[in-house]
Amino acid sequence: MSQRDQDSDAPVGVATEDWTPNDGPDPLIRRAKHGLIGTPVSRLDGAFKVAGEARFAAEFVPEGMLYAALAHSTIATGRITDIDTSAAEAAPGVSLVMTYRNAPRMPAPALFMTQPKGVAGSSLPVMQDDSIHWSGEPIAVVLADTQEQATHAASLVRARYDSQPPQSLDEAKADLEVPGNLAGEPPELEIGDAEAALAAAPHSVDERYSTPRHSHNAIELHTVTLAWDDDDLYLHDASQSVTGTAWTIAQCFEIDETQVHVTSPYVGGGFGGKTLWSHHILAAAAARIAERPVRLTLSREGVYRIVGWRSPTEQRVAIGAQADGRFDAIIHTGLSVRTAHNALAEPFSLPARHLYATGSLKVTQRVAKLPTVANTFMRAPGEAVGSFGLESAIDELAELLGMDPVELRIRNEPQRDPVSGEPFSERNLVKAYRDGAERFGWAERPERPGSRRDGEWLIGMGCATGMFPYFRFGGAAARITLNRVGHATVEVPALEMGMGTVTTQSLITADRLGLPLERVTVAHGDSAFPGVMLAGGSAQTASVAGAIIAAHHALVTELLALVGDDSPLTGLTVEEIGSRDGGLCDLADPQRWESYTSLLERAGRDELTVVASAAEPKEREARSMQSYGAVFCEVRVNAITGETRVERVVGSYDCGRILNPKTALSQFRGGIIMGLGLALMEETQFDERTARIMNPSLSEYHMPVHMDVPRIEVIWTDIPDPYTPMGARGIGEIGIVGVGAAVANAVYNATGRRVRDLPITLDKLL
Ligand code: MOS
């Protein structure tokens, strides 16, 4: 086992593990900081992208391609009584105007999580009749020779409606529903009698918190370029799941999933929004009628109208505590909104279930149904907004008790999962808090709110906890081809949305095969590659790594079958083999070594290809697995204008091993910046009278720009999780979680004003 010890001075060989997370803790993991794992490596595709050589979905130009544009409904509920397409049809360059009248009849798309490979954000049938279900629903697709012609012609489509006034949220509250499961957890649960414990507790807080709608705003617009070839459909997509998109579209056109070929090698941000929406189906249907390739790029406004958003939430958080701070009761209840055709109830109550020891617990989520775009996955769905309520309430309780909020949290650190009673796979949140507090200088926090001032500016500090569940997806597989030069090509249908997936998976492959980084290629973003994959749930790294580990084992097994009688490796079993320096070695005696080139030459092979599937993800069955974070920030609030400026942020994370510190740092920072937007500015303005989004543009939907982003420091525990592939838990989404409350708590510390309704705009501080 010492072969993976980085301190060993013997030539290091990486063991060919057949360990899976289902076999118990990885016996080698604590020494597995090895080779490139844990060293900061720049994105391998960085220069390629900066040079403009990486082709995104809207940069493919098939021969004879037509450009598409959508016309959108201006009412939310009702029917189209008349639709006049004659002016659009007569406009220059127009080939086709498709409405419900001439669209092909298609089954409804398979909603995400209702089928193993379904990735549609909504199960509403697309353009099948005259009914209207939300303001912005596509009512016509125009195909033309240029984008400008298509966009202009779409503006000429005239519809008349028989419309009913949309319900308001208050009206919809009369008819609340219990959602299905929340990311695998029950929508309601009670341990003990939490209301009674709250009433009996000597100290308590019981408050209402609310968060607004948020819209997706990836820099790359949602886009698809596609072409039919007989009954085969070829798509270049901006996607978070090429395999899911292929399957889901195949169902809509009643063809086999192998007839849909999706590539998406580069994606300009996804954040949960780049699943399958109506524009995919409309583009494919129109292309079929026109018998021409089609590109449909949503306009920025189109993204707001077509793609799902994050629901508003209304939350109640109540905590009852003893004088020493120990929690007798935690109650986190409330509602979110969704449509009749989607299932995601923003799971805001997850943090309350896993973060604190408590004598009793009650969580209940309800959903109101409204005629809007679907509620969809967005940047830590649930946790990002749920942690605002929970972690604000903890701060309010700390104030009431006269306790330091860091100490209050540490005092309620659970030994086992508060709901399941299961052990944690690995949890070092207290260490993250202590390290973060030290790095931040938490001891300098003004104890009394509103007590520190620099001219017009009131200064305050706040903190909050973040968490995000660990997931690994089933069905992951990888194909590895090793050639005689000793170059390994990995093929996985994973997605590179800019976060560094290719780089990190290249590190993992190089590490396991004992190859230099330049001898590894990770090919991705193609539905033809084996297995199923989704870039979401902060789960892609572990999911792909599990498949690469399995494929590595299969590769070494195959190589050993080729060695014959006169190799230094003759007679060794797979478990006795390690990889180093471009070949295989005897783990017990690393000098017994043969290069991959020699092994393949000896066998007369130019290359060797293996495919293997990752072990099914059962590691969460017996233990509680989350990523954790402690967020600290300092704000200045202008006493005259109410303007809040975040001065600095420290994020301290416990997410298992950090595989590539450079790309990880960007992930955490990006999440924190999104958290600053959530805290201070992001809000989809929604007119309840018309159920229409009123600020569908980047000029009116405010997000942090460079001037809003302060110095952000990120540290991590880097303690491997022995139950995950490579010891890593997810880092993709946790950065945003906790930031809203950390800012709100700092604003309170600066001003003595408690804002319980996001975003914290200046009007709320005057
Ligand atoms: Mo993430 S919201 O699962 O892309």
PDB file of C-alpha atoms in Angstrom, residues 502-728:
ATOM      1  CA  VAL A 502     -11.592  18.023 -19.213  1.00  0.00           C
ATOM      2  CA  THR A 503      -8.560  19.201 -17.293  1.00  0.00           C
ATOM      3  CA  THR A 504      -9.525  17.489 -14.057  1.00  0.00           C
ATOM      4  CA  GLN A 505     -10.449  14.213 -15.745  1.00  0.00           C
ATOM      5  CA  SER A 506      -7.164  14.364 -17.684  1.00  0.00           C
ATOM      6  CA  LEU A 507      -5.330  14.678 -14.367  1.00  0.00           C
ATOM      7  CA  ILE A 508      -7.161  11.667 -13.021  1.00  0.00           C
ATOM      8  CA  THR A 509      -6.424   9.595 -16.124  1.00  0.00           C
ATOM      9  CA  ALA A 510      -2.756  10.601 -16.217  1.00  0.00           C
ATOM     10  CA  ASP A 511      -2.449   9.818 -12.528  1.00  0.00           C
ATOM     11  CA  ARG A 512      -3.985   6.384 -12.785  1.00  0.00           C
ATOM     12  CA  LEU A 513      -2.235   5.309 -15.952  1.00  0.00           C
ATOM     13  CA  GLY A 514       1.137   6.721 -14.983  1.00  0.00           C
ATOM     14  CA  LEU A 515       1.248   8.998 -18.021  1.00  0.00           C
ATOM     15  CA  PRO A 516       2.339  12.600 -18.440  1.00  0.00           C
ATOM     16  CA  LEU A 517      -0.575  14.961 -18.996  1.00  0.00           C
ATOM     17  CA  GLU A 518       0.321  15.496 -22.654  1.00  0.00           C
ATOM     18  CA  ARG A 519      -0.155  11.768 -23.290  1.00  0.00           C
ATOM     19  CA  VAL A 520      -3.818  11.949 -22.294  1.00  0.00           C
ATOM     20  CA  THR A 521      -6.825  13.175 -24.263  1.00  0.00           C
ATOM     21  CA  VAL A 522     -10.276  13.363 -22.751  1.00  0.00           C
ATOM     22  CA  ALA A 523     -12.884  13.416 -25.523  1.00  0.00           C
ATOM     23  CA  HIS A 524     -16.323  14.449 -24.316  1.00  0.00           C
ATOM     24  CA  GLY A 525     -19.658  16.010 -25.180  1.00  0.00           C
ATOM     25  CA  ASP A 526     -20.787  13.360 -27.676  1.00  0.00           C
ATOM     26  CA  SER A 527     -23.829  11.153 -27.228  1.00  0.00           C
ATOM     27  CA  ALA A 528     -22.012   8.390 -29.142  1.00  0.00           C
ATOM     28  CA  PHE A 529     -19.668   7.876 -26.195  1.00  0.00           C
ATOM     29  CA  PRO A 530     -20.583   5.096 -23.772  1.00  0.00           C
ATOM     30  CA  GLY A 531     -22.784   5.469 -20.723  1.00  0.00           C
ATOM     31  CA  VAL A 532     -25.054   8.257 -19.549  1.00  0.00           C
ATOM     32  CA  MET A 533     -23.851  11.543 -18.119  1.00  0.00           C
ATOM     33  CA  LEU A 534     -25.209  14.814 -16.866  1.00  0.00           C
ATOM     34  CA  ALA A 535     -23.237  17.869 -15.868  1.00  0.00           C
ATOM     35  CA  GLY A 536     -25.336  18.754 -12.862  1.00  0.00           C
ATOM     36  CA  GLY A 537     -25.922  18.197  -9.194  1.00  0.00           C
ATOM     37  CA  SER A 538     -22.231  18.978  -8.657  1.00  0.00           C
ATOM     38  CA  ALA A 539     -21.830  15.293  -9.461  1.00  0.00           C
ATOM     39  CA  GLN A 540     -20.009  15.083 -12.759  1.00  0.00           C
ATOM     40  CA  THR A 541     -16.450  14.866 -11.426  1.00  0.00           C
ATOM     41  CA  ALA A 542     -17.131  11.907  -9.139  1.00  0.00           C
ATOM     42  CA  SER A 543     -19.408  10.265 -11.715  1.00  0.00           C
ATOM     43  CA  VAL A 544     -16.807  10.372 -14.490  1.00  0.00           C
ATOM     44  CA  ALA A 545     -13.958   9.491 -12.128  1.00  0.00           C
ATOM     45  CA  GLY A 546     -15.826   6.345 -11.082  1.00  0.00           C
ATOM     46  CA  ALA A 547     -16.031   5.319 -14.728  1.00  0.00           C
ATOM     47  CA  ILE A 548     -12.362   6.072 -15.403  1.00  0.00           C
ATOM     48  CA  ILE A 549     -11.326   4.001 -12.384  1.00  0.00           C
ATOM     49  CA  ALA A 550     -13.359   1.070 -13.728  1.00  0.00           C
ATOM     50  CA  ALA A 551     -11.980   1.489 -17.247  1.00  0.00           C
ATOM     51  CA  HIS A 552      -8.429   1.684 -15.924  1.00  0.00           C
ATOM     52  CA  HIS A 553      -8.932  -1.627 -14.152  1.00  0.00           C
ATOM     53  CA  ALA A 554     -10.296  -3.177 -17.344  1.00  0.00           C
ATOM     54  CA  LEU A 555      -7.373  -1.807 -19.343  1.00  0.00           C
ATOM     55  CA  VAL A 556      -4.749  -3.289 -17.021  1.00  0.00           C
ATOM     56  CA  THR A 557      -6.605  -6.604 -17.038  1.00  0.00           C
ATOM     57  CA  GLU A 558      -6.489  -6.658 -20.848  1.00  0.00           C
ATOM     58  CA  LEU A 559      -2.832  -5.645 -20.950  1.00  0.00           C
ATOM     59  CA  LEU A 560      -1.880  -8.414 -18.542  1.00  0.00           C
ATOM     60  CA  ALA A 561      -3.653 -10.907 -20.758  1.00  0.00           C
ATOM     61  CA  LEU A 562      -1.240  -9.825 -23.523  1.00  0.00           C
ATOM     62  CA  VAL A 563       2.090 -10.066 -21.642  1.00  0.00           C
ATOM     63  CA  GLY A 564       3.095 -13.615 -22.567  1.00  0.00           C
ATOM     64  CA  ASP A 565       5.951 -15.463 -20.890  1.00  0.00           C
ATOM     65  CA  ASP A 566       8.931 -13.160 -21.083  1.00  0.00           C
ATOM     66  CA  SER A 567       7.712  -9.840 -19.729  1.00  0.00           C
ATOM     67  CA  PRO A 568       8.956  -8.488 -16.404  1.00  0.00           C
ATOM     68  CA  LEU A 569       5.280  -8.550 -15.477  1.00  0.00           C
ATOM     69  CA  THR A 570       4.698 -12.212 -16.321  1.00  0.00           C
ATOM     70  CA  GLY A 571       2.858 -14.009 -13.557  1.00  0.00           C
ATOM     71  CA  LEU A 572       1.519 -10.924 -11.773  1.00  0.00           C
ATOM     72  CA  THR A 573      -2.184 -10.425 -11.084  1.00  0.00           C
ATOM     73  CA  VAL A 574      -4.054  -7.174 -11.691  1.00  0.00           C
ATOM     74  CA  GLU A 575      -4.077  -6.381  -7.997  1.00  0.00           C
ATOM     75  CA  GLU A 576      -0.279  -6.646  -7.906  1.00  0.00           C
ATOM     76  CA  ILE A 577       0.145  -4.182 -10.749  1.00  0.00           C
ATOM     77  CA  GLY A 578       0.749  -0.465 -10.581  1.00  0.00           C
ATOM     78  CA  SER A 579       1.255   2.192 -13.240  1.00  0.00           C
ATOM     79  CA  ARG A 580       4.226   4.497 -13.533  1.00  0.00           C
ATOM     80  CA  ASP A 581       6.275   6.320 -16.149  1.00  0.00           C
ATOM     81  CA  GLY A 582       4.258   5.270 -19.175  1.00  0.00           C
ATOM     82  CA  GLY A 583       3.974   1.612 -18.297  1.00  0.00           C
ATOM     83  CA  LEU A 584       3.020  -1.003 -15.753  1.00  0.00           C
ATOM     84  CA  CYS A 585       5.065  -2.180 -12.795  1.00  0.00           C
ATOM     85  CA  ASP A 586       5.069  -4.657  -9.976  1.00  0.00           C
ATOM     86  CA  LEU A 587       3.768  -2.728  -6.993  1.00  0.00           C
ATOM     87  CA  ALA A 588       6.000  -4.703  -4.653  1.00  0.00           C
ATOM     88  CA  ASP A 589       9.052  -4.103  -6.818  1.00  0.00           C
ATOM     89  CA  PRO A 590       8.486  -1.078  -9.070  1.00  0.00           C
ATOM     90  CA  GLN A 591      11.767  -1.801 -10.927  1.00  0.00           C
ATOM     91  CA  ARG A 592       9.908  -4.668 -12.600  1.00  0.00           C
ATOM     92  CA  TRP A 593       8.372  -2.448 -15.259  1.00  0.00           C
ATOM     93  CA  GLU A 594       7.418  -2.547 -18.905  1.00  0.00           C
ATOM     94  CA  SER A 595       6.280   0.375 -21.045  1.00  0.00           C
ATOM     95  CA  TYR A 596       2.852   0.448 -22.678  1.00  0.00           C
ATOM     96  CA  THR A 597       4.623   0.690 -26.035  1.00  0.00           C
ATOM     97  CA  SER A 598       6.570  -2.496 -25.398  1.00  0.00           C
ATOM     98  CA  LEU A 599       3.535  -4.315 -24.032  1.00  0.00           C
ATOM     99  CA  LEU A 600       1.485  -3.505 -27.146  1.00  0.00           C
ATOM    100  CA  GLU A 601       4.387  -4.250 -29.512  1.00  0.00           C
ATOM    101  CA  ARG A 602       4.958  -7.588 -27.889  1.00  0.00           C
ATOM    102  CA  ALA A 603       1.323  -8.432 -28.520  1.00  0.00           C
ATOM    103  CA  GLY A 604       1.434  -7.090 -32.076  1.00  0.00           C
ATOM    104  CA  ARG A 605      -1.268  -4.550 -31.295  1.00  0.00           C
ATOM    105  CA  ASP A 606      -1.412  -0.946 -32.436  1.00  0.00           C
ATOM    106  CA  GLU A 607      -3.876  -0.057 -29.769  1.00  0.00           C
ATOM    107  CA  LEU A 608      -6.114  -1.484 -27.141  1.00  0.00           C
ATOM    108  CA  THR A 609      -9.620  -0.304 -26.349  1.00  0.00           C
ATOM    109  CA  VAL A 610     -11.686  -1.081 -23.273  1.00  0.00           C
ATOM    110  CA  VAL A 611     -15.101   0.102 -22.111  1.00  0.00           C
ATOM    111  CA  ALA A 612     -16.236  -0.194 -18.526  1.00  0.00           C
ATOM    112  CA  SER A 613     -19.101   1.036 -16.403  1.00  0.00           C
ATOM    113  CA  ALA A 614     -18.715   2.634 -13.017  1.00  0.00           C
ATOM    114  CA  ALA A 615     -19.985   0.768  -9.988  1.00  0.00           C
ATOM    115  CA  GLU A 616     -23.596   1.693  -9.237  1.00  0.00           C
ATOM    116  CA  PRO A 617     -23.706   4.644  -6.853  1.00  0.00           C
ATOM    117  CA  LYS A 618     -24.648   3.071  -3.557  1.00  0.00           C
ATOM    118  CA  GLU A 619     -22.305   4.994  -1.292  1.00  0.00           C
ATOM    119  CA  ARG A 620     -25.068   7.265   0.019  1.00  0.00           C
ATOM    120  CA  GLU A 621     -27.207   4.354   1.107  1.00  0.00           C
ATOM    121  CA  ALA A 622     -25.592   3.908   4.503  1.00  0.00           C
ATOM    122  CA  ARG A 623     -24.125   7.310   5.189  1.00  0.00           C
ATOM    123  CA  SER A 624     -24.761  10.997   5.027  1.00  0.00           C
ATOM    124  CA  MET A 625     -22.691  12.729   2.378  1.00  0.00           C
ATOM    125  CA  GLN A 626     -22.508  16.468   1.815  1.00  0.00           C
ATOM    126  CA  SER A 627     -20.047  19.155   0.884  1.00  0.00           C
ATOM    127  CA  TYR A 628     -19.739  21.931   3.467  1.00  0.00           C
ATOM    128  CA  GLY A 629     -18.660  25.529   3.586  1.00  0.00           C
ATOM    129  CA  ALA A 630     -18.264  28.428   5.998  1.00  0.00           C
ATOM    130  CA  VAL A 631     -18.650  31.843   4.387  1.00  0.00           C
ATOM    131  CA  PHE A 632     -17.445  35.067   5.985  1.00  0.00           C
ATOM    132  CA  CYS A 633     -17.889  38.540   4.622  1.00  0.00           C
ATOM    133  CA  GLU A 634     -17.382  42.165   5.496  1.00  0.00           C
ATOM    134  CA  VAL A 635     -19.722  44.803   4.166  1.00  0.00           C
ATOM    135  CA  ARG A 636     -20.002  48.560   4.179  1.00  0.00           C
ATOM    136  CA  VAL A 637     -23.451  50.096   4.124  1.00  0.00           C
ATOM    137  CA  ASN A 638     -23.801  53.757   3.283  1.00  0.00           C
ATOM    138  CA  ALA A 639     -25.752  55.398   6.093  1.00  0.00           C
ATOM    139  CA  ILE A 640     -27.170  58.020   3.726  1.00  0.00           C
ATOM    140  CA  THR A 641     -27.946  56.113   0.523  1.00  0.00           C
ATOM    141  CA  GLY A 642     -28.397  52.587   1.876  1.00  0.00           C
ATOM    142  CA  GLU A 643     -25.953  51.233  -0.681  1.00  0.00           C
ATOM    143  CA  THR A 644     -24.243  48.009   0.365  1.00  0.00           C
ATOM    144  CA  ARG A 645     -20.726  47.173  -0.763  1.00  0.00           C
ATOM    145  CA  VAL A 646     -19.162  43.865   0.011  1.00  0.00           C
ATOM    146  CA  GLU A 647     -15.568  44.555   1.003  1.00  0.00           C
ATOM    147  CA  ARG A 648     -14.166  41.051   1.177  1.00  0.00           C
ATOM    148  CA  VAL A 649     -15.243  37.440   1.367  1.00  0.00           C
ATOM    149  CA  VAL A 650     -13.541  34.352   2.759  1.00  0.00           C
ATOM    150  CA  GLY A 651     -14.984  30.979   1.792  1.00  0.00           C
ATOM    151  CA  SER A 652     -13.687  27.993   3.749  1.00  0.00           C
ATOM    152  CA  TYR A 653     -14.754  24.652   2.298  1.00  0.00           C
ATOM    153  CA  ASP A 654     -14.782  21.008   3.255  1.00  0.00           C
ATOM    154  CA  CYS A 655     -15.492  19.094   0.054  1.00  0.00           C
ATOM    155  CA  GLY A 656     -13.127  16.155   0.208  1.00  0.00           C
ATOM    156  CA  ARG A 657      -9.973  16.175  -1.862  1.00  0.00           C
ATOM    157  CA  ILE A 658      -9.515  19.127  -4.167  1.00  0.00           C
ATOM    158  CA  LEU A 659      -8.309  17.501  -7.370  1.00  0.00           C
ATOM    159  CA  ASN A 660      -7.238  20.597  -9.282  1.00  0.00           C
ATOM    160  CA  PRO A 661      -6.844  23.594  -6.976  1.00  0.00           C
ATOM    161  CA  LYS A 662      -6.732  26.064  -9.860  1.00  0.00           C
ATOM    162  CA  THR A 663     -10.043  25.202 -11.485  1.00  0.00           C
ATOM    163  CA  ALA A 664     -11.585  24.506  -8.057  1.00  0.00           C
ATOM    164  CA  LEU A 665     -10.720  28.000  -6.921  1.00  0.00           C
ATOM    165  CA  SER A 666     -12.584  29.398  -9.919  1.00  0.00           C
ATOM    166  CA  GLN A 667     -15.585  27.190  -9.175  1.00  0.00           C
ATOM    167  CA  PHE A 668     -15.805  28.414  -5.595  1.00  0.00           C
ATOM    168  CA  ARG A 669     -15.188  32.042  -6.558  1.00  0.00           C
ATOM    169  CA  GLY A 670     -17.794  31.907  -9.310  1.00  0.00           C
ATOM    170  CA  GLY A 671     -20.317  30.473  -6.869  1.00  0.00           C
ATOM    171  CA  ILE A 672     -19.544  33.152  -4.305  1.00  0.00           C
ATOM    172  CA  ILE A 673     -20.013  35.865  -6.941  1.00  0.00           C
ATOM    173  CA  MET A 674     -23.407  34.379  -7.817  1.00  0.00           C
ATOM    174  CA  GLY A 675     -24.135  34.446  -4.093  1.00  0.00           C
ATOM    175  CA  LEU A 676     -23.360  38.163  -3.993  1.00  0.00           C
ATOM    176  CA  GLY A 677     -25.835  38.667  -6.828  1.00  0.00           C
ATOM    177  CA  LEU A 678     -28.438  36.647  -4.964  1.00  0.00           C
ATOM    178  CA  ALA A 679     -27.828  38.690  -1.831  1.00  0.00           C
ATOM    179  CA  LEU A 680     -27.866  42.159  -3.324  1.00  0.00           C
ATOM    180  CA  MET A 681     -29.359  42.406  -6.800  1.00  0.00           C
ATOM    181  CA  GLU A 682     -30.746  39.428  -8.686  1.00  0.00           C
ATOM    182  CA  GLU A 683     -34.505  39.480  -9.160  1.00  0.00           C
ATOM    183  CA  THR A 684     -36.754  38.555 -12.039  1.00  0.00           C
ATOM    184  CA  GLN A 685     -39.418  41.260 -12.055  1.00  0.00           C
ATOM    185  CA  PHE A 686     -42.786  39.635 -12.536  1.00  0.00           C
ATOM    186  CA  ASP A 687     -46.090  41.370 -13.180  1.00  0.00           C
ATOM    187  CA  GLU A 688     -48.724  39.288 -11.453  1.00  0.00           C
ATOM    188  CA  ARG A 689     -51.548  40.940 -13.416  1.00  0.00           C
ATOM    189  CA  THR A 690     -50.211  39.530 -16.670  1.00  0.00           C
ATOM    190  CA  ALA A 691     -47.952  36.771 -15.311  1.00  0.00           C
ATOM    191  CA  ARG A 692     -45.214  38.238 -17.467  1.00  0.00           C
ATOM    192  CA  ILE A 693     -41.493  38.687 -16.860  1.00  0.00           C
ATOM    193  CA  MET A 694     -40.831  42.415 -17.069  1.00  0.00           C
ATOM    194  CA  ASN A 695     -37.019  42.614 -17.092  1.00  0.00           C
ATOM    195  CA  PRO A 696     -35.918  40.020 -19.646  1.00  0.00           C
ATOM    196  CA  SER A 697     -32.537  41.527 -20.430  1.00  0.00           C
ATOM    197  CA  LEU A 698     -29.107  41.910 -18.920  1.00  0.00           C
ATOM    198  CA  SER A 699     -29.601  45.663 -18.733  1.00  0.00           C
ATOM    199  CA  GLU A 700     -32.524  45.316 -16.336  1.00  0.00           C
ATOM    200  CA  TYR A 701     -31.757  42.042 -14.600  1.00  0.00           C
ATOM    201  CA  HIS A 702     -28.882  42.946 -12.338  1.00  0.00           C
ATOM    202  CA  MET A 703     -25.943  40.690 -11.675  1.00  0.00           C
ATOM    203  CA  PRO A 704     -22.558  41.467 -10.162  1.00  0.00           C
ATOM    204  CA  VAL A 705     -20.086  43.126 -12.493  1.00  0.00           C
ATOM    205  CA  HIS A 706     -16.392  43.514 -11.785  1.00  0.00           C
ATOM    206  CA  MET A 707     -16.900  46.601  -9.655  1.00  0.00           C
ATOM    207  CA  ASP A 708     -19.267  44.683  -7.383  1.00  0.00           C
ATOM    208  CA  VAL A 709     -16.833  41.856  -6.743  1.00  0.00           C
ATOM    209  CA  PRO A 710     -14.434  42.312  -3.859  1.00  0.00           C
ATOM    210  CA  ARG A 711     -11.367  40.357  -2.870  1.00  0.00           C
ATOM    211  CA  ILE A 712     -12.457  36.751  -2.435  1.00  0.00           C
ATOM    212  CA  GLU A 713     -10.249  34.302  -0.609  1.00  0.00           C
ATOM    213  CA  VAL A 714     -10.956  30.595  -0.720  1.00  0.00           C
ATOM    214  CA  ILE A 715      -9.431  27.913   1.479  1.00  0.00           C
ATOM    215  CA  TRP A 716     -10.295  24.254   1.924  1.00  0.00           C
ATOM    216  CA  THR A 717      -9.654  21.400   4.305  1.00  0.00           C
ATOM    217  CA  ASP A 718      -8.560  19.043   1.497  1.00  0.00           C
ATOM    218  CA  ILE A 719      -9.448  16.032   3.631  1.00  0.00           C
ATOM    219  CA  PRO A 720     -10.214  13.118   1.262  1.00  0.00           C
ATOM    220  CA  ASP A 721     -13.581  11.430   1.532  1.00  0.00           C
ATOM    221  CA  PRO A 722     -12.862   7.705   1.596  1.00  0.00           C
ATOM    222  CA  TYR A 723     -16.269   6.859   0.124  1.00  0.00           C
ATOM    223  CA  THR A 724     -15.984   8.753  -3.158  1.00  0.00           C
ATOM    224  CA  PRO A 725     -13.950   8.148  -6.310  1.00  0.00           C
ATOM    225  CA  MET A 726     -10.660  10.048  -5.889  1.00  0.00           C
ATOM    226  CA  GLY A 727     -11.801  11.263  -2.468  1.00  0.00           C
ATOM    227  CA  ALA A 728     -13.657  14.215  -3.970  1.00  0.00           C
TER     228      ALA A 728
END
